[in-house]
mmCIF file of N, CA and C in Angstrom:
data_model
loop_
_atom_site.group_PDB
_atom_site.id
_atom_site.type_symbol
_atom_site.label_atom_id
_atom_site.label_comp_id
_atom_site.label_asym_id
_atom_site.label_seq_id
_atom_site.Cartn_x
_atom_site.Cartn_y
_atom_site.Cartn_z
ATOM 1 N N MET P 1 17.746 -2.232 -9.984
ATOM 2 C CA MET P 1 18.070 -2.145 -8.623
ATOM 3 C C MET P 1 17.685 -3.405 -7.924
ATOM 4 N N ILE P 2 18.367 -3.885 -6.858
ATOM 5 C CA ILE P 2 17.819 -4.949 -5.907
ATOM 6 C C ILE P 2 17.680 -4.382 -4.755
ATOM 7 N N ARG P 3 16.290 -4.582 -4.334
ATOM 8 C CA ARG P 3 16.031 -4.309 -2.715
ATOM 9 C C ARG P 3 16.226 -5.429 -1.777
ATOM 10 N N HIS P 4 16.999 -5.378 -0.646
ATOM 11 C CA HIS P 4 17.214 -6.236 0.035
ATOM 12 C C HIS P 4 16.203 -6.067 1.217
ATOM 13 N N ILE P 5 15.401 -7.020 1.608
ATOM 14 C CA ILE P 5 14.418 -6.589 2.758
ATOM 15 C C ILE P 5 14.775 -7.780 3.753
ATOM 16 N N VAL P 6 14.884 -7.164 5.085
ATOM 17 C CA VAL P 6 15.282 -8.272 6.272
ATOM 18 C C VAL P 6 14.238 -7.790 7.328
ATOM 19 N N LEU P 7 13.475 -8.586 7.633
ATOM 20 C CA LEU P 7 12.518 -8.585 8.813
ATOM 21 C C LEU P 7 12.838 -9.472 10.054
ATOM 22 N N ILE P 8 12.934 -8.819 11.223
ATOM 23 C CA ILE P 8 13.583 -9.660 12.522
ATOM 24 C C ILE P 8 12.551 -9.615 13.671
ATOM 25 N N ASN P 9 12.396 -10.698 14.081
ATOM 26 C CA ASN P 9 11.705 -10.903 15.276
ATOM 27 C C ASN P 9 12.727 -11.117 16.537
ATOM 28 N N PHE P 10 13.046 -10.040 17.198
ATOM 29 C CA PHE P 10 14.104 -10.140 18.162
ATOM 30 C C PHE P 10 13.374 -10.691 19.550
ATOM 31 N N ARG P 11 14.290 -11.390 20.238
ATOM 32 C CA ARG P 11 13.840 -12.029 21.318
ATOM 33 C C ARG P 11 13.404 -10.882 22.405
ATOM 34 N N ALA P 12 12.534 -11.171 23.448
ATOM 35 C CA ALA P 12 12.016 -10.140 24.090
ATOM 36 C C ALA P 12 13.000 -9.337 24.993
ATOM 37 N N GLU P 13 14.216 -9.840 25.432
ATOM 38 C CA GLU P 13 15.200 -9.506 26.261
ATOM 39 C C GLU P 13 16.004 -8.403 25.409
ATOM 40 N N VAL P 14 16.098 -8.397 24.262
ATOM 41 C CA VAL P 14 16.938 -7.583 23.515
ATOM 42 C C VAL P 14 16.411 -6.288 23.483
ATOM 43 N N SER P 15 16.960 -5.118 23.967
ATOM 44 C CA SER P 15 16.404 -3.720 24.029
ATOM 45 C C SER P 15 16.353 -3.080 22.941
ATOM 46 N N GLU P 16 15.665 -2.061 22.741
ATOM 47 C CA GLU P 16 15.625 -1.112 21.615
ATOM 48 C C GLU P 16 16.936 -0.199 21.451
ATOM 49 N N GLN P 17 17.717 -0.090 22.604
ATOM 50 C CA GLN P 17 18.798 0.482 22.478
ATOM 51 C C GLN P 17 19.863 -0.516 21.680
ATOM 52 N N GLU P 18 19.939 -1.686 21.977
ATOM 53 C CA GLU P 18 20.623 -2.821 21.178
ATOM 54 C C GLU P 18 20.380 -3.126 19.861
ATOM 55 N N ILE P 19 19.173 -2.894 19.426
ATOM 56 C CA ILE P 19 18.671 -3.052 18.052
ATOM 57 C C ILE P 19 19.228 -1.792 17.521
ATOM 58 N N SER P 20 19.019 -0.726 18.015
ATOM 59 C CA SER P 20 19.283 0.497 17.194
ATOM 60 C C SER P 20 20.971 0.391 17.101
ATOM 61 N N GLN P 21 21.726 0.061 18.063
ATOM 62 C CA GLN P 21 23.203 -0.124 17.812
ATOM 63 C C GLN P 21 23.412 -0.971 16.538
ATOM 64 N N MET P 22 22.981 -2.098 16.445
ATOM 65 C CA MET P 22 23.067 -3.096 15.419
ATOM 66 C C MET P 22 22.582 -2.319 14.059
ATOM 67 N N PHE P 23 21.470 -1.846 14.170
ATOM 68 C CA PHE P 23 21.007 -1.013 12.867
ATOM 69 C C PHE P 23 22.057 0.100 12.362
ATOM 70 N N SER P 24 22.607 0.730 13.286
ATOM 71 C CA SER P 24 23.606 1.749 12.902
ATOM 72 C C SER P 24 24.685 1.314 12.353
ATOM 73 N N ALA P 25 25.003 -0.098 12.457
ATOM 74 C CA ALA P 25 26.305 -0.484 11.778
ATOM 75 C C ALA P 25 26.121 -0.714 10.198
ATOM 76 N N LEU P 26 24.658 -0.638 9.832
ATOM 77 C CA LEU P 26 24.266 -0.985 8.327
ATOM 78 C C LEU P 26 25.049 0.335 7.461
ATOM 79 N N PRO P 27 24.720 1.536 7.628
ATOM 80 C CA PRO P 27 25.295 2.654 6.640
ATOM 81 C C PRO P 27 26.952 2.644 6.706
ATOM 82 N N ALA P 28 27.628 2.213 7.489
ATOM 83 C CA ALA P 28 29.209 2.251 7.373
ATOM 84 C C ALA P 28 29.481 1.165 6.483
ATOM 85 N N LEU P 29 28.695 0.311 5.950
ATOM 86 C CA LEU P 29 29.034 -0.627 4.982
ATOM 87 C C LEU P 29 29.002 0.030 3.735
ATOM 88 N N GLN P 30 28.209 1.221 3.394
ATOM 89 C CA GLN P 30 28.210 1.828 2.203
ATOM 90 C C GLN P 30 29.419 2.216 1.758
ATOM 91 N N ASP P 31 30.468 2.768 2.605
ATOM 92 C CA ASP P 31 31.649 3.353 2.244
ATOM 93 C C ASP P 31 32.567 2.008 1.812
ATOM 94 N N LEU P 32 32.292 0.889 2.150
ATOM 95 C CA LEU P 32 33.022 -0.377 1.944
ATOM 96 C C LEU P 32 32.680 -1.037 0.714
ATOM 97 N N LEU P 33 31.379 -0.852 0.278
ATOM 98 C CA LEU P 33 30.612 -1.587 -0.844
ATOM 99 C C LEU P 33 30.223 -0.778 -1.887
ATOM 100 N N PRO P 34 30.868 -0.587 -2.962
ATOM 101 C CA PRO P 34 30.477 -0.039 -4.210
ATOM 102 C C PRO P 34 29.063 -0.628 -4.648
ATOM 103 N N GLY P 35 28.193 0.121 -4.984
ATOM 104 C CA GLY P 35 26.923 -0.444 -5.510
ATOM 105 C C GLY P 35 25.828 -0.488 -4.507
ATOM 106 N N MET P 36 26.128 -0.199 -3.117
ATOM 107 C CA MET P 36 25.404 -0.218 -1.961
ATOM 108 C C MET P 36 24.688 1.214 -1.900
ATOM 109 N N GLY P 37 23.448 1.230 -2.089
ATOM 110 C CA GLY P 37 22.585 2.647 -1.929
ATOM 111 C C GLY P 37 21.943 2.692 -0.758
ATOM 112 N N ALA P 38 20.630 3.303 -0.773
ATOM 113 C CA ALA P 38 19.948 3.546 0.412
ATOM 114 C C ALA P 38 19.920 2.703 1.408
ATOM 115 N N VAL P 39 19.869 3.096 2.648
ATOM 116 C CA VAL P 39 19.824 2.251 3.855
ATOM 117 C C VAL P 39 18.588 2.810 4.737
ATOM 118 N N THR P 40 17.561 1.865 4.985
ATOM 119 C CA THR P 40 16.561 2.322 5.826
ATOM 120 C C THR P 40 16.246 1.235 6.836
ATOM 121 N N ALA P 41 16.242 1.643 8.262
ATOM 122 C CA ALA P 41 16.168 0.588 9.333
ATOM 123 C C ALA P 41 15.165 1.046 10.259
ATOM 124 N N GLY P 42 14.583 0.327 11.020
ATOM 125 C CA GLY P 42 13.610 0.641 12.042
ATOM 126 C C GLY P 42 12.657 -0.230 12.609
ATOM 127 N N ARG P 43 11.582 0.190 13.501
ATOM 128 C CA ARG P 43 10.664 -0.569 14.065
ATOM 129 C C ARG P 43 9.324 -0.221 13.287
ATOM 130 N N SER P 44 8.619 -1.381 13.249
ATOM 131 C CA SER P 44 7.486 -1.114 12.256
ATOM 132 C C SER P 44 6.357 0.019 13.222
ATOM 133 N N GLU P 45 5.697 0.608 12.267
ATOM 134 C CA GLU P 45 4.764 1.561 12.717
ATOM 135 C C GLU P 45 3.473 1.345 11.966
ATOM 136 N N SER P 46 3.284 0.266 11.474
ATOM 137 C CA SER P 46 2.001 -0.044 10.560
ATOM 138 C C SER P 46 1.004 0.007 11.423
ATOM 139 N N PRO P 47 -0.144 0.780 10.777
ATOM 140 C CA PRO P 47 -1.398 0.717 11.429
ATOM 141 C C PRO P 47 -2.128 -0.460 11.308
ATOM 142 N N GLU P 48 -1.887 -1.449 10.284
ATOM 143 C CA GLU P 48 -2.337 -2.841 10.212
ATOM 144 C C GLU P 48 -2.022 -3.685 11.311
ATOM 145 N N GLN P 49 -1.028 -3.508 11.796
ATOM 146 C CA GLN P 49 -0.613 -4.311 12.976
ATOM 147 C C GLN P 49 -0.553 -5.874 12.576
ATOM 148 N N MET P 50 -0.124 -6.112 11.385
ATOM 149 C CA MET P 50 0.160 -7.371 11.068
ATOM 150 C C MET P 50 1.534 -8.119 10.933
ATOM 151 N N GLU P 51 2.480 -7.690 11.861
ATOM 152 C CA GLU P 51 3.771 -7.828 11.885
ATOM 153 C C GLU P 51 4.264 -9.205 12.239
ATOM 154 N N ARG P 52 3.280 -9.961 13.153
ATOM 155 C CA ARG P 52 3.253 -11.387 13.379
ATOM 156 C C ARG P 52 4.768 -11.434 14.167
ATOM 157 N N GLY P 53 5.037 -10.452 14.919
ATOM 158 C CA GLY P 53 6.351 -10.629 15.739
ATOM 159 C C GLY P 53 7.456 -9.845 15.187
ATOM 160 N N TYR P 54 7.366 -9.664 13.843
ATOM 161 C CA TYR P 54 8.563 -9.116 12.989
ATOM 162 C C TYR P 54 8.382 -7.492 13.098
ATOM 163 N N MET P 55 8.859 -7.132 14.194
ATOM 164 C CA MET P 55 8.425 -5.706 14.603
ATOM 165 C C MET P 55 9.613 -4.604 14.099
ATOM 166 N N HIS P 56 10.729 -5.471 13.700
ATOM 167 C CA HIS P 56 11.857 -4.449 13.410
ATOM 168 C C HIS P 56 12.393 -5.093 11.920
ATOM 169 N N GLY P 57 12.999 -4.203 10.954
ATOM 170 C CA GLY P 57 13.637 -4.709 9.787
ATOM 171 C C GLY P 57 14.445 -3.572 9.245
ATOM 172 N N PHE P 58 14.889 -3.949 8.156
ATOM 173 C CA PHE P 58 15.834 -2.781 7.379
ATOM 174 C C PHE P 58 15.615 -3.219 5.853
ATOM 175 N N VAL P 59 15.936 -2.300 4.962
ATOM 176 C CA VAL P 59 15.832 -2.078 3.630
ATOM 177 C C VAL P 59 17.231 -1.650 3.064
ATOM 178 N N LEU P 60 17.976 -2.364 2.372
ATOM 179 C CA LEU P 60 19.045 -2.032 1.571
ATOM 180 C C LEU P 60 18.906 -2.094 0.097
ATOM 181 N N ASP P 61 19.425 -1.124 -0.575
ATOM 182 C CA ASP P 61 19.322 -1.170 -2.034
ATOM 183 C C ASP P 61 20.628 -1.423 -2.615
ATOM 184 N N PHE P 62 20.733 -2.086 -3.811
ATOM 185 C CA PHE P 62 21.996 -2.539 -4.375
ATOM 186 C C PHE P 62 21.720 -2.221 -5.760
ATOM 187 N N ASP P 63 22.731 -1.819 -6.509
ATOM 188 C CA ASP P 63 22.619 -1.617 -8.021
ATOM 189 C C ASP P 63 22.638 -2.737 -8.925
ATOM 190 N N SER P 64 22.868 -3.939 -8.242
ATOM 191 C CA SER P 64 23.140 -5.101 -8.985
ATOM 192 C C SER P 64 23.140 -6.489 -7.991
ATOM 193 N N TRP P 65 22.851 -7.475 -8.712
ATOM 194 C CA TRP P 65 22.949 -8.683 -7.737
ATOM 195 C C TRP P 65 24.240 -9.093 -7.340
ATOM 196 N N GLN P 66 25.160 -8.554 -8.295
ATOM 197 C CA GLN P 66 26.642 -8.723 -7.907
ATOM 198 C C GLN P 66 27.036 -7.939 -6.624
ATOM 199 N N SER P 67 26.398 -6.812 -6.509
ATOM 200 C CA SER P 67 26.755 -5.875 -5.417
ATOM 201 C C SER P 67 26.198 -6.427 -4.223
ATOM 202 N N LEU P 68 24.847 -7.166 -4.256
ATOM 203 C CA LEU P 68 24.264 -7.749 -3.157
ATOM 204 C C LEU P 68 25.160 -8.832 -2.703
ATOM 205 N N GLN P 69 25.726 -9.677 -3.668
ATOM 206 C CA GLN P 69 26.649 -10.758 -3.299
ATOM 207 C C GLN P 69 27.841 -10.284 -2.778
ATOM 208 N N ALA P 70 28.403 -9.143 -2.879
ATOM 209 C CA ALA P 70 29.539 -8.630 -2.332
ATOM 210 C C ALA P 70 29.191 -8.206 -1.062
ATOM 211 N N TYR P 71 28.021 -7.744 -0.722
ATOM 212 C CA TYR P 71 27.662 -7.460 0.618
ATOM 213 C C TYR P 71 27.533 -8.629 1.375
ATOM 214 N N GLN P 72 26.843 -9.791 0.812
ATOM 215 C CA GLN P 72 26.599 -10.980 1.789
ATOM 216 C C GLN P 72 28.056 -11.631 2.104
ATOM 217 N N ASP P 73 29.008 -11.336 1.051
ATOM 218 C CA ASP P 73 30.289 -12.090 1.332
ATOM 219 C C ASP P 73 31.146 -11.295 2.169
ATOM 220 N N HIS P 74 30.968 -9.676 2.369
ATOM 221 C CA HIS P 74 32.030 -9.153 3.130
ATOM 222 C C HIS P 74 31.857 -9.456 4.626
ATOM 223 N N PRO P 75 33.047 -9.708 5.198
ATOM 224 C CA PRO P 75 33.173 -9.880 6.546
ATOM 225 C C PRO P 75 32.519 -9.179 7.799
ATOM 226 N N GLN P 76 32.321 -7.679 7.557
ATOM 227 C CA GLN P 76 31.475 -7.011 8.329
ATOM 228 C C GLN P 76 30.092 -7.263 8.259
ATOM 229 N N HIS P 77 29.388 -7.583 7.162
ATOM 230 C CA HIS P 77 28.108 -7.966 7.006
ATOM 231 C C HIS P 77 27.884 -9.361 7.835
ATOM 232 N N GLN P 78 28.709 -10.170 7.571
ATOM 233 C CA GLN P 78 28.804 -11.539 8.123
ATOM 234 C C GLN P 78 28.711 -11.636 9.796
ATOM 235 N N ALA P 79 29.720 -10.596 10.137
ATOM 236 C CA ALA P 79 29.739 -10.339 11.672
ATOM 237 C C ALA P 79 28.423 -9.577 12.281
ATOM 238 N N LEU P 80 27.766 -8.758 11.445
ATOM 239 C CA LEU P 80 26.617 -7.968 11.919
ATOM 240 C C LEU P 80 25.458 -9.188 11.811
ATOM 241 N N GLY P 81 25.474 -9.832 10.752
ATOM 242 C CA GLY P 81 24.475 -11.036 10.415
ATOM 243 C C GLY P 81 24.608 -11.865 11.653
ATOM 244 N N ALA P 82 25.672 -12.303 12.136
ATOM 245 C CA ALA P 82 25.567 -13.270 13.285
ATOM 246 C C ALA P 82 25.062 -12.627 14.519
ATOM 247 N N ARG P 83 25.391 -11.232 14.783
ATOM 248 C CA ARG P 83 24.900 -10.750 15.836
ATOM 249 C C ARG P 83 23.279 -10.580 15.856
ATOM 250 N N LEU P 84 22.824 -10.465 14.660
ATOM 251 C CA LEU P 84 21.241 -10.401 14.348
ATOM 252 C C LEU P 84 20.672 -11.644 14.713
ATOM 253 N N VAL P 85 21.304 -12.776 14.109
ATOM 254 C CA VAL P 85 20.971 -14.103 14.308
ATOM 255 C C VAL P 85 20.975 -14.571 15.874
ATOM 256 N N ALA P 86 21.994 -14.212 16.523
ATOM 257 C CA ALA P 86 21.996 -14.381 17.953
ATOM 258 C C ALA P 86 20.994 -13.556 18.789
ATOM 259 N N ALA P 87 20.498 -12.429 18.321
ATOM 260 C CA ALA P 87 19.287 -11.717 19.044
ATOM 261 C C ALA P 87 18.089 -12.104 18.414
ATOM 262 N N ALA P 88 17.793 -12.794 17.479
ATOM 263 C CA ALA P 88 16.710 -13.199 17.005
ATOM 264 C C ALA P 88 15.882 -14.215 17.599
ATOM 265 N N GLU P 89 14.846 -14.232 17.662
ATOM 266 C CA GLU P 89 13.955 -15.177 18.482
ATOM 267 C C GLU P 89 13.965 -16.526 17.559
ATOM 268 N N GLY P 90 14.618 -17.558 18.079
ATOM 269 C CA GLY P 90 14.738 -18.858 17.429
ATOM 270 C C GLY P 90 16.065 -19.021 16.469
ATOM 271 N N GLY P 91 16.916 -17.866 16.437
ATOM 272 C CA GLY P 91 17.984 -17.545 15.637
ATOM 273 C C GLY P 91 17.549 -17.280 14.130
ATOM 274 N N LYS P 92 18.093 -18.176 13.264
ATOM 275 C CA LYS P 92 17.537 -17.826 11.605
ATOM 276 C C LYS P 92 16.258 -17.891 11.574
ATOM 277 N N ASP P 93 15.480 -18.683 12.362
ATOM 278 C CA ASP P 93 14.137 -18.802 12.249
ATOM 279 C C ASP P 93 13.384 -17.558 12.477
ATOM 280 N N GLY P 94 13.979 -16.423 13.237
ATOM 281 C CA GLY P 94 13.306 -15.437 13.625
ATOM 282 C C GLY P 94 13.725 -14.198 12.741
ATOM 283 N N ILE P 95 14.259 -14.636 11.358
ATOM 284 C CA ILE P 95 14.714 -13.568 10.430
ATOM 285 C C ILE P 95 14.021 -13.977 9.033
ATOM 286 N N LEU P 96 13.509 -12.976 8.424
ATOM 287 C CA LEU P 96 12.945 -13.390 7.006
ATOM 288 C C LEU P 96 13.785 -12.413 6.001
ATOM 289 N N VAL P 97 14.265 -12.899 4.990
ATOM 290 C CA VAL P 97 14.960 -12.110 3.975
ATOM 291 C C VAL P 97 13.931 -12.227 2.587
ATOM 292 N N PHE P 98 14.077 -11.026 1.916
ATOM 293 C CA PHE P 98 13.334 -10.965 0.735
ATOM 294 C C PHE P 98 13.919 -10.271 -0.210
ATOM 295 N N ASP P 99 14.511 -10.582 -1.381
ATOM 296 C CA ASP P 99 15.219 -9.766 -2.367
ATOM 297 C C ASP P 99 14.436 -9.737 -3.473
ATOM 298 N N LEU P 100 14.248 -8.204 -4.020
ATOM 299 C CA LEU P 100 13.342 -8.178 -5.116
ATOM 300 C C LEU P 100 14.028 -7.209 -6.095
ATOM 301 N N GLU P 101 13.872 -7.457 -7.424
ATOM 302 C CA GLU P 101 14.334 -6.716 -8.471
ATOM 303 C C GLU P 101 13.353 -5.483 -8.632
ATOM 304 N N VAL P 102 13.970 -4.433 -8.714
ATOM 305 C CA VAL P 102 12.880 -3.239 -8.850
ATOM 306 C C VAL P 102 13.319 -2.495 -9.943
#
């Protein structure tokens, strides 16, 4: 299984409602992409408070690297990705992506 982890440092003027709307688009991709599993998204609640500005994120599970690639290539993912980049502090510089085979 591949775990796709995305952390986002949103611009200060982006509301929690806007973030929630963007994150709510993620589960809809499950119906379009075989091999996409669990979706978890939200705001950090870490007691360690070491987010360094990356207060929101999501985790997606895929059954293979090929399924992750299909997600990355899908037009709905690309549209959502563009929205996230536009809302992130510094554009792409405000987003961290980490893919891990588990």
